[in-house]
Coordinates of N, CA, C and O in Angstrom, one line a residue:
X65 N -42.9 43.0 10.0 CA -41.8 42.2 9.0 C -41.9 41.7 10.7 O -40.8 40.7 10.7
X66 N -40.7 43.0 11.2 CA -40.0 42.3 12.4 C -40.8 41.2 13.6 O -40.1 40.5 13.9
X67 N -42.1 42.3 13.6 CA -42.4 41.0 14.8 C -42.8 39.2 14.4 O -42.6 38.5 14.7
X68 N -42.7 39.6 12.7 CA -42.8 37.8 12.1 C -41.4 37.5 12.6 O -41.3 36.5 12.8
X69 N -40.3 38.2 12.6 CA -38.8 37.4 12.8 C -38.6 37.2 13.6 O -38.4 35.9 14.5
X70 N -39.7 38.0 15.0 CA -39.5 37.7 16.1 C -40.3 36.2 16.7 O -39.9 35.4 17.4
X71 N -41.3 36.4 15.9 CA -41.8 35.2 16.0 C -41.4 34.3 15.5 O -41.4 33.0 16.5
X72 N -41.1 33.5 14.7 CA -40.0 32.9 14.1 C -39.4 32.3 15.2 O -38.6 31.6 15.6
X73 N -38.1 33.1 15.3 CA -37.4 33.2 17.0 C -37.9 32.7 18.0 O -37.3 31.3 18.5
X74 N -38.5 33.0 18.5 CA -39.2 32.2 19.4 C -40.1 31.5 19.7 O -40.6 30.8 20.4
X75 N -40.3 30.3 18.8 CA -41.6 29.4 17.7 C -40.8 28.3 17.2 O -40.8 29.4 15.7
X76 N -40.2 27.5 17.7 CA -39.1 27.0 16.6 C -39.4 25.9 15.2 O -39.2 26.1 14.0
X77 N -40.6 26.0 15.5 CA -41.7 25.0 14.3 C -43.2 26.0 14.5 O -43.7 26.7 15.0
X78 N -43.2 26.9 12.7 CA -44.9 27.8 12.7 C -45.2 27.7 11.9 O -44.4 27.6 10.5
X79 N -45.9 28.4 11.6 CA -46.8 28.4 9.9 C -47.0 29.7 9.9 O -47.0 31.0 10.9
X80 N -46.7 30.5 8.7 CA -47.1 31.9 8.4 C -48.1 32.0 7.3 O -47.6 31.5 6.1
X81 N -49.8 32.3 7.8 CA -50.2 31.5 6.8 C -51.1 33.6 6.5 O -52.1 33.3 5.8
X82 N -50.5 34.5 6.2 CA -50.6 35.7 5.9 C -50.8 35.7 4.1 O -50.8 34.4 3.3
X83 N -51.7 36.3 3.8 CA -52.3 36.7 2.2 C -50.8 36.4 1.6 O -49.8 36.7 2.2
X84 N -51.1 35.5 0.3 CA -50.1 35.9 -1.1 C -49.8 37.7 -0.9 O -50.7 38.1 -0.9
X85 N -48.7 37.8 -1.7 CA -47.9 38.7 -1.5 C -47.9 39.8 -0.8 O -48.2 41.0 -0.3
X86 N -48.0 39.3 0.6 CA -47.6 40.4 2.3 C -46.5 40.4 2.6 O -46.3 40.9 4.0
X87 N -45.1 40.0 2.0 CA -44.2 40.1 2.7 C -43.1 39.0 3.5 O -42.8 39.6 4.4
X88 N -44.2 37.6 3.1 CA -43.2 36.6 4.1 C -42.4 35.9 3.6 O -41.5 35.8 4.0
X89 N -41.6 36.5 2.1 CA -40.6 35.3 2.2 C -39.2 36.8 3.1 O -38.3 36.2 2.9
X90 N -39.3 38.2 2.8 CA -38.4 38.8 3.7 C -37.8 38.4 5.3 O -36.9 38.0 5.3
X91 N -39.1 37.9 6.0 CA -38.6 37.7 7.1 C -38.4 36.7 7.1 O -37.2 36.0 8.0
X92 N -38.5 35.6 5.9 CA -38.3 33.7 6.8 C -36.6 34.2 6.4 O -36.1 34.0 5.9
X93 N -36.3 34.9 4.5 CA -34.5 35.4 4.5 C -33.9 35.8 5.8 O -32.8 35.1 6.0
X94 N -34.3 36.7 6.5 CA -33.5 37.1 7.5 C -33.5 36.3 8.5 O -32.5 35.9 9.3
X95 N -34.9 34.9 8.9 CA -34.2 34.1 9.9 C -33.0 32.9 9.7 O -32.5 32.5 9.9
X96 N -33.5 33.1 7.9 CA -31.8 32.3 7.4 C -31.1 32.3 8.2 O -29.5 31.8 8.5
X97 N -30.3 33.8 8.2 CA -29.1 34.9 8.7 C -29.6 34.7 10.0 O -28.1 33.9 10.7
X98 N -30.5 34.2 11.2 CA -30.3 34.4 12.1 C -29.5 33.0 12.5 O -29.1 33.0 13.8
X99 N -30.6 31.9 12.1 CA -29.6 30.5 12.5 C -28.3 30.2 11.7 O -27.7 30.2 12.7
X100 N -27.9 31.4 10.5 CA -26.5 30.8 10.7 C -25.7 31.5 11.4 O -24.4 31.0 12.0
X101 N -25.9 32.7 11.8 CA -24.7 33.2 13.0 C -25.1 33.4 14.4 O -24.3 33.3 15.1
X102 N -26.8 32.9 14.7 CA -26.6 33.4 16.3 C -27.0 31.3 16.2 O -26.9 31.0 17.2
X103 N -27.3 30.1 15.2 CA -27.4 29.1 16.0 C -26.2 28.8 15.4 O -26.6 26.9 15.4
X104 N -25.7 28.9 14.8 CA -24.4 28.8 14.1 C -25.0 26.8 12.9 O -24.5 26.0 13.0
X105 N -25.6 27.3 12.5 CA -27.0 26.3 11.2 C -26.8 26.2 9.6 O -27.2 27.8 9.7
X106 N -26.7 25.3 9.1 CA -27.1 26.2 7.3 C -29.0 25.7 8.0 O -30.2 25.6 8.3
X107 N -29.2 25.9 6.1 CA -31.0 26.1 6.2 C -31.2 25.1 4.8 O -30.4 25.0 4.1
X108 N -32.5 24.6 4.9 CA -32.8 23.7 3.6 C -34.1 24.9 3.6 O -35.2 25.0 4.3
X109 N -33.8 25.3 1.8 CA -35.6 26.2 1.7 C -36.1 25.8 0.3 O -35.6 25.2 -0.6
X110 N -37.2 25.0 0.5 CA -38.3 24.3 -0.2 C -39.2 25.5 -0.3 O -40.2 26.3 0.3
X111 N -39.1 25.0 -2.0 CA -39.9 25.7 -2.9 C -40.5 25.1 -4.3 O -39.5 24.5 -4.9
X112 N -41.5 25.6 -5.0 CA -41.9 25.1 -6.2 C -40.3 25.7 -7.4 O -39.7 26.8 -6.8
X113 N -40.3 24.6 -8.2 CA -38.9 25.4 -8.8 C -39.4 26.7 -9.7 O -38.5 27.3 -9.7
X114 N -40.6 26.9 -10.1 CA -40.9 28.8 -10.7 C -40.5 29.3 -9.9 O -40.2 30.5 -10.0
X115 N -40.2 29.5 -8.6 CA -39.4 30.7 -7.6 C -38.2 30.5 -6.5 O -37.9 31.5 -5.8
X116 N -37.6 29.2 -7.7 CA -35.9 29.2 -6.7 C -35.5 30.4 -6.7 O -35.0 30.9 -6.3
X117 N -35.3 31.2 -8.4 CA -34.4 32.2 -9.2 C -35.3 32.9 -8.0 O -34.3 33.8 -7.5
X118 N -36.2 33.4 -7.9 CA -36.9 35.0 -7.1 C -36.7 34.5 -5.5 O -36.0 36.1 -4.7
X119 N -36.9 33.0 -5.1 CA -36.0 33.3 -4.1 C -35.1 33.6 -3.1 O -34.1 33.8 -2.9
X120 N -33.9 33.0 -4.3 CA -32.5 33.0 -4.1 C -32.0 34.7 -4.4 O -31.6 34.8 -3.4
X121 N -32.4 35.6 -5.0 CA -32.2 37.1 -5.0 C -32.8 37.9 -4.1 O -32.1 38.8 -3.5
X122 N -34.3 37.1 -3.6 CA -34.8 37.6 -1.8 C -33.9 37.2 -1.0 O -33.3 38.7 -0.2
X123 N -33.1 36.3 -1.1 CA -32.8 36.6 0.4 C -31.1 37.1 0.4 O -30.6 37.5 1.1
X124 N -30.8 37.1 -0.7 CA -29.4 38.0 -1.0 C -30.0 39.2 -0.8 O -28.6 40.2 -0.6
X125 N -31.0 39.7 -1.5 CA -31.7 41.0 -0.5 C -31.4 41.5 0.6 O -31.9 42.9 1.4
X126 N -31.8 40.5 1.3 CA -33.0 40.4 2.5 C -31.7 40.1 3.5 O -32.1 40.6 4.7
X127 N -31.0 40.0 3.4 CA -29.6 39.5 4.4 C -27.9 40.0 3.4 O -27.9 40.8 2.6
X128 N -27.5 40.2 5.2 CA -26.2 40.6 4.9 C -24.7 39.5 5.1 O -24.0 40.3 4.4
X129 N -25.3 38.3 5.4 CA -23.9 37.5 5.8 C -24.4 36.1 4.5 O -23.0 35.4 4.6
X130 N -25.2 36.7 3.7 CA -25.1 35.3 2.0 C -24.5 35.7 1.5 O -24.1 37.2 0.5
X131 N -23.8 35.7 0.4 CA -23.1 35.7 -0.7 C -23.6 34.9 -1.7 O -23.9 33.4 -1.6
X132 N -23.3 34.9 -3.8 CA -24.2 33.8 -4.6 C -23.3 32.7 -4.0 O -24.5 31.3 -4.2
X133 N -22.7 32.3 -3.7 CA -22.0 31.0 -3.3 C -21.9 30.3 -2.0 O -21.7 29.1 -2.1
X134 N -23.1 31.0 -1.3 CA -23.1 30.5 0.0 C -24.7 29.6 -0.6 O -24.6 28.7 0.4
X135 N -25.3 30.4 -1.6 CA -26.7 29.5 -1.6 C -26.9 28.6 -3.1 O -26.1 28.3 -3.7
X136 N -26.9 27.1 -2.7 CA -26.8 26.4 -3.8 C -28.5 26.1 -4.0 O -29.0 25.7 -3.3
X137 N -28.6 26.0 -5.1 CA -30.0 25.3 -6.0 C -29.4 24.4 -6.5 O -28.6 23.8 -7.3
X138 N -30.5 23.4 -5.8 CA -30.5 21.8 -5.4 C -30.3 21.2 -7.3 O -30.7 21.4 -8.1
X139 N -29.6 20.7 -7.8 CA -28.5 20.0 -8.9 C -28.1 19.0 -8.9 O -26.6 19.3 -8.4
X140 N -28.3 17.4 -8.0 CA -27.6 16.3 -8.2 C -26.3 16.0 -8.9 O -25.0 16.2 -8.9
X141 N -26.3 16.7 -10.1 CA -25.2 16.4 -11.1 C -24.7 17.8 -11.4 O -23.1 17.5 -11.5
X142 N -24.8 18.3 -10.2 CA -23.1 19.7 -10.5 C -23.0 20.2 -8.4 O -22.2 20.5 -7.6
X143 N -23.0 18.9 -8.1 CA -23.1 18.4 -6.2 C -21.3 18.5 -6.4 O -21.2 19.5 -5.8
X144 N -20.5 17.6 -7.8 CA -19.1 18.3 -7.6 C -18.8 19.5 -7.7 O -17.3 19.3 -7.8
X145 N -19.3 20.1 -8.3 CA -18.5 21.3 -8.8 C -19.1 23.1 -7.0 O -18.1 24.0 -8.0
X146 N -19.4 22.3 -6.8 CA -19.4 22.5 -5.5 C -18.0 23.8 -5.4 O -17.1 22.8 -5.0
X147 N -17.9 24.9 -5.1 CA -16.7 25.6 -4.7 C -16.5 25.1 -3.3 O -15.3 25.5 -2.3
X148 N -17.8 25.5 -2.8 CA -17.6 25.4 -0.6 C -18.7 24.5 -0.2 O -20.0 24.8 -0.7
X149 N -19.0 24.6 0.3 CA -20.1 24.0 1.4 C -21.0 25.4 1.4 O -21.1 26.0 2.1
X150 N -22.9 24.8 0.5 CA -23.3 26.0 1.0 C -23.4 25.9 2.4 O -23.9 25.2 3.6
X151 N -24.3 26.8 2.8 CA -25.0 27.7 3.9 C -26.3 27.7 3.8 O -27.2 26.9 4.5
X152 N -27.4 27.6 2.9 CA -28.7 27.7 2.4 C -28.7 26.9 0.9 O -28.1 26.8 -0.2
X153 N -29.1 25.1 1.7 CA -30.0 24.5 -0.3 C -31.5 24.9 -0.2 O -32.2 24.8 0.4
X154 N -31.3 25.3 -1.6 CA -32.4 26.2 -2.6 C -33.4 24.6 -3.1 O -32.7 24.1 -3.7
X155 N -34.1 24.3 -2.8 CA -34.3 22.5 -3.1 C -36.4 23.0 -3.5 O -37.3 23.3 -3.2
X156 N -36.7 21.4 -4.1 CA -38.3 21.4 -4.6 C -37.9 20.0 -3.0 O -37.4 19.2 -2.5
X157 N -39.5 19.6 -2.5 CA -40.2 18.9 -2.1 C -40.2 17.6 -1.7 O -38.9 16.7 -1.2
X158 N -39.7 17.0 -3.9 CA -39.3 16.0 -3.8 C -37.7 15.4 -4.0 O -37.2 14.7 -3.6
X159 N -37.5 16.6 -4.4 CA -35.7 16.5 -4.2 C -35.0 16.1 -2.9 O -34.4 15.5 -2.6
X160 N -35.6 17.1 -2.0 CA -35.7 16.7 -0.7 C -35.9 15.3 0.0 O -35.0 14.3 0.4
X161 N -36.9 14.7 -0.6 CA -37.4 13.4 0.3 C -36.0 12.1 -0.9 O -35.8 11.7 -0.4
X162 N -35.3 12.9 -2.4 CA -35.4 11.8 -2.8 C -33.5 11.5 -2.0 O -32.7 10.9 -2.5
X163 N -32.8 13.1 -2.1 CA -31.7 13.6 -1.5 C -31.6 13.9 -0.3 O -29.8 14.5 -0.2
X164 N -32.5 13.8 0.8 CA -31.8 14.3 2.3 C -30.8 14.0 2.3 O -29.8 14.7 3.0
X165 N -30.2 12.3 2.8 CA -29.4 11.5 2.9 C -27.9 12.9 2.5 O -26.6 13.3 3.6
X166 N -27.7 13.1 1.0 CA -26.8 14.1 0.6 C -26.4 15.1 0.8 O -26.2 15.9 1.5
X167 N -27.9 15.7 1.3 CA -27.9 17.0 1.5 C -27.4 17.6 2.8 O -26.9 18.6 2.8
X168 N -27.9 16.4 3.8 CA -27.3 17.0 4.7 C -25.8 16.9 5.7 O -25.0 17.6 6.2
X169 N -25.3 16.1 3.8 CA -24.1 15.8 4.0 C -23.0 16.8 3.4 O -21.5 17.3 3.6
X170 N -24.0 17.9 2.5 CA -22.4 19.5 2.2 C -22.5 20.4 2.4 O -21.7 21.2 2.1
X171 N -23.8 20.6 3.4 CA -24.1 21.8 4.4 C -22.2 22.4 5.1 O -21.9 21.1 5.7
X172 N -22.4 23.4 4.8 CA -20.6 23.9 6.0 C -21.6 23.0 7.2 O -20.3 23.4 8.4
X173 N -22.6 23.5 8.2 CA -23.1 22.8 9.8 C -23.9 22.2 9.2 O -24.8 22.2 8.3
X174 N -24.1 21.9 10.1 CA -25.5 21.2 10.7 C -26.7 22.1 10.4 O -27.1 22.9 10.6
X175 N -27.8 21.2 9.2 CA -29.2 21.9 9.4 C -29.7 22.1 10.2 O -30.4 21.2 10.9
X176 N -30.4 23.5 10.6 CA -31.3 24.0 11.9 C -32.4 24.2 11.6 O -32.7 24.7 12.6
X177 N -32.9 24.0 10.5 CA -33.6 25.4 10.1 C -34.3 25.0 8.1 O -33.9 24.6 7.3
X178 N -36.0 24.2 8.4 CA -36.4 24.0 7.0 C -37.0 25.1 6.9 O -37.8 25.4 7.7
X179 N -37.3 26.3 5.3 CA -38.7 26.7 5.4 C -39.0 25.8 4.1 O -38.1 26.1 3.6
X180 N -40.4 25.8 4.2 CA -41.1 25.4 3.3 C -42.3 26.9 2.9 O -43.2 27.7 3.3
X181 N -41.5 27.4 1.8 CA -42.6 28.3 0.7 C -43.7 27.7 -0.4 O -43.4 26.6 -0.7
X182 N -44.7 28.0 0.1 CA -46.5 27.5 -0.3 C -46.1 26.1 -0.7 O -46.3 25.5 -0.7
X183 N -46.3 26.3 1.5 CA -46.2 24.7 2.0 C -47.5 23.6 1.6 O -47.7 23.0 1.4
X184 N -48.5 24.4 0.8 CA -49.6 23.9 1.3 C -49.5 22.7 -0.3 O -50.5 22.1 -0.4
X185 N -48.9 23.5 -1.5 CA -48.6 22.3 -2.6 C -47.8 21.2 -2.1 O -47.7 20.4 -2.8
X186 N -47.4 20.6 -1.0 CA -45.9 20.0 -1.0 C -46.3 18.5 0.0 O -46.9 17.6 0.4
X187 N -47.6 19.3 1.5 CA -47.7 18.5 2.6 C -48.6 18.3 2.9 O -48.9 18.8 4.0
X188 N -50.0 17.7 2.0 CA -51.6 17.9 2.8 C -51.8 16.7 2.7 O -52.8 15.9 3.1
X189 N -51.0 15.8 2.4 CA -51.8 14.3 3.1 C -51.1 13.4 4.0 O -49.6 13.1 4.0
X190 N -51.4 13.7 5.0 CA -50.7 12.4 6.4 C -50.4 11.4 5.6 O -49.1 11.2 6.4
X191 N -50.6 10.2 5.4 CA -50.1 9.5 5.1 C -49.6 9.1 3.7 O -49.0 8.5 3.5
X192 N -49.5 10.1 2.7 CA -47.9 10.1 1.8 C -46.8 10.2 2.0 O -46.7 10.4 3.1
X193 N -46.2 9.4 1.6 CA -45.1 8.9 1.8 C -43.7 9.7 1.9 O -43.6 10.0 2.6
X194 N -44.3 10.9 1.6 CA -43.5 12.3 0.7 C -43.5 13.0 2.3 O -42.3 13.0 3.1
X195 N -44.8 13.0 2.9 CA -45.2 13.2 4.2 C -44.7 12.7 5.6 O -43.8 13.4 6.5
X196 N -44.5 11.5 5.3 CA -43.8 10.7 6.3 C -42.5 10.7 6.4 O -41.9 10.9 7.5
X197 N -41.5 10.4 5.2 CA -39.8 10.4 5.5 C -39.9 12.3 5.5 O -38.9 13.0 6.5
X198 N -41.2 13.0 5.8 CA -40.5 14.3 6.1 C -40.5 14.7 7.4 O -39.7 15.3 7.9
X199 N -41.5 14.1 8.3 CA -41.3 13.7 9.7 C -40.1 13.4 10.4 O -39.8 13.7 11.3
X200 N -39.2 12.4 9.7 CA -38.6 11.7 9.8 C -37.5 12.2 10.0 O -36.5 12.7 10.8
X201 N -37.8 13.4 8.3 CA -36.3 14.3 8.4 C -36.4 15.5 9.8 O -35.8 15.7 10.6
X202 N -37.7 15.5 9.8 CA -37.6 16.5 11.6 C -37.2 16.5 13.1 O -37.2 17.1 13.6
X203 N -37.1 15.4 12.8 CA -36.6 14.3 13.8 C -34.7 15.2 14.1 O -34.7 14.8 15.1
X204 N -34.8 15.4 12.6 CA -33.3 15.7 12.9 C -32.9 17.3 13.2 O -32.2 17.5 13.1
X205 N -34.0 18.3 12.3 CA -34.1 19.5 12.4 C -34.8 20.3 13.5 O -36.2 19.5 13.9
X206 N -34.3 21.1 14.4 CA -35.0 21.6 15.5 C -36.2 22.8 15.0 O -37.2 23.5 15.6
X207 N -35.6 23.3 13.9 CA -36.6 24.5 12.8 C -37.2 24.6 12.2 O -37.0 23.8 11.1
X208 N -38.1 24.7 12.3 CA -39.5 24.7 10.5 C -40.5 26.3 10.3 O -41.2 26.1 11.1
X209 N -40.4 27.2 9.4 CA -40.8 27.6 8.8 C -41.8 26.9 7.3 O -41.6 27.1 7.3
X210 N -43.1 27.1 8.4 CA -43.4 26.7 6.6 C -44.3 28.1 6.2 O -44.8 28.8 7.7
X211 N -45.1 28.0 5.5 CA -45.2 29.3 4.6 C -46.6 29.6 3.6 O -46.2 28.5 2.6
X212 N -47.6 30.2 3.3 CA -48.7 29.4 2.9 C -49.9 30.3 2.6 O -50.6 30.4 4.2
X213 N -50.6 30.6 2.4 CA -52.1 32.0 2.5 C -52.8 30.7 2.7 O -53.9 30.9 3.7
X214 N -52.8 29.7 2.8 CA -53.7 28.7 3.5 C -53.6 27.4 3.6 O -52.4 26.4 2.8
X215 N -53.9 26.9 4.7 CA -53.7 25.4 5.5 C -54.3 24.3 5.0 O -53.7 23.0 5.4
X216 N -55.1 24.6 4.5 CA -56.1 23.5 3.7 C -55.7 23.7 1.7 O -55.8 25.2 1.3
X217 N -56.0 22.0 1.7 CA -55.5 22.4 0.2 C -57.1 21.0 0.1 O -56.7 19.9 0.2
X218 N -58.5 21.7 -0.2 CA -59.3 20.6 -0.4 C -60.1 19.9 0.6 O -61.1 19.5 0.6
X219 N -59.4 19.6 1.3 CA -60.2 18.9 2.9 C -59.5 19.4 4.2 O -58.6 20.1 3.8
X220 N -60.2 19.7 5.2 CA -59.7 20.2 5.8 C -58.8 19.5 6.2 O -58.1 20.0 7.0
X221 N -58.3 17.6 6.7 CA -57.6 17.2 7.2 C -56.3 17.6 6.5 O -54.9 16.7 6.8
X222 N -56.0 18.2 5.4 CA -54.9 17.9 4.7 C -54.2 19.5 6.1 O -52.9 19.6 5.1
X223 N -54.5 20.5 6.9 CA -54.2 20.8 7.9 C -53.4 20.2 8.7 O -52.0 20.3 9.2
X224 N -53.5 18.6 8.8 CA -52.8 17.9 9.8 C -51.5 18.0 9.7 O -50.7 17.7 10.8
X225 N -51.0 17.5 8.9 CA -49.3 17.6 8.7 C -48.6 19.0 9.0 O -47.6 18.5 10.0
X226 N -48.9 19.5 9.2 CA -48.6 21.1 9.2 C -48.9 21.2 11.0 O -47.6 22.1 11.5
X227 N -50.1 20.7 10.9 CA -50.8 20.9 13.2 C -49.6 19.8 13.4 O -48.2 19.8 14.6
X228 N -48.8 18.7 12.7 CA -48.5 17.7 13.9 C -47.1 18.0 14.0 O -46.3 18.2 14.8
X229 N -46.6 19.1 13.1 CA -45.0 19.3 13.1 C -44.2 19.8 14.5 O -43.9 20.4 14.5
X230 N -45.5 21.3 14.1 CA -45.6 21.9 15.4 C -45.6 21.1 16.3 O -45.3 22.1 17.5

């Protein structure tokens, strides 16, 4: 896992294709902390809704600089109730597409990292509007960590978006 974190730091845009349940999330959480402490940037973590709470708990378990109030599970109805600007916004790919403009104005510092857990579920078709929008987001965000057991989702060309982004 230390080697994974070193790889992320040295390669601003990368893909971790390790098998499922092999410990990708821990180093990803440490990477969020690295970007906060050493690059003075906030992060967005994309994942399916079903694992947001698990990832929230893992960020707190694997880092030392984040408190629960620093992590914001995206809900546009709760934006007005934020007690302080979040350091990490946890959301889905669809919500990022719909609310990117607002998300980037809420964070404590500029967004410098996007981590995508279960990457193959969101950006597997180059022509899709969501993928095209994500390409434009990544013109503003210098770092990307995509995590998935497979870069292929049904068709060989489904790997193109991550290759293009890296």
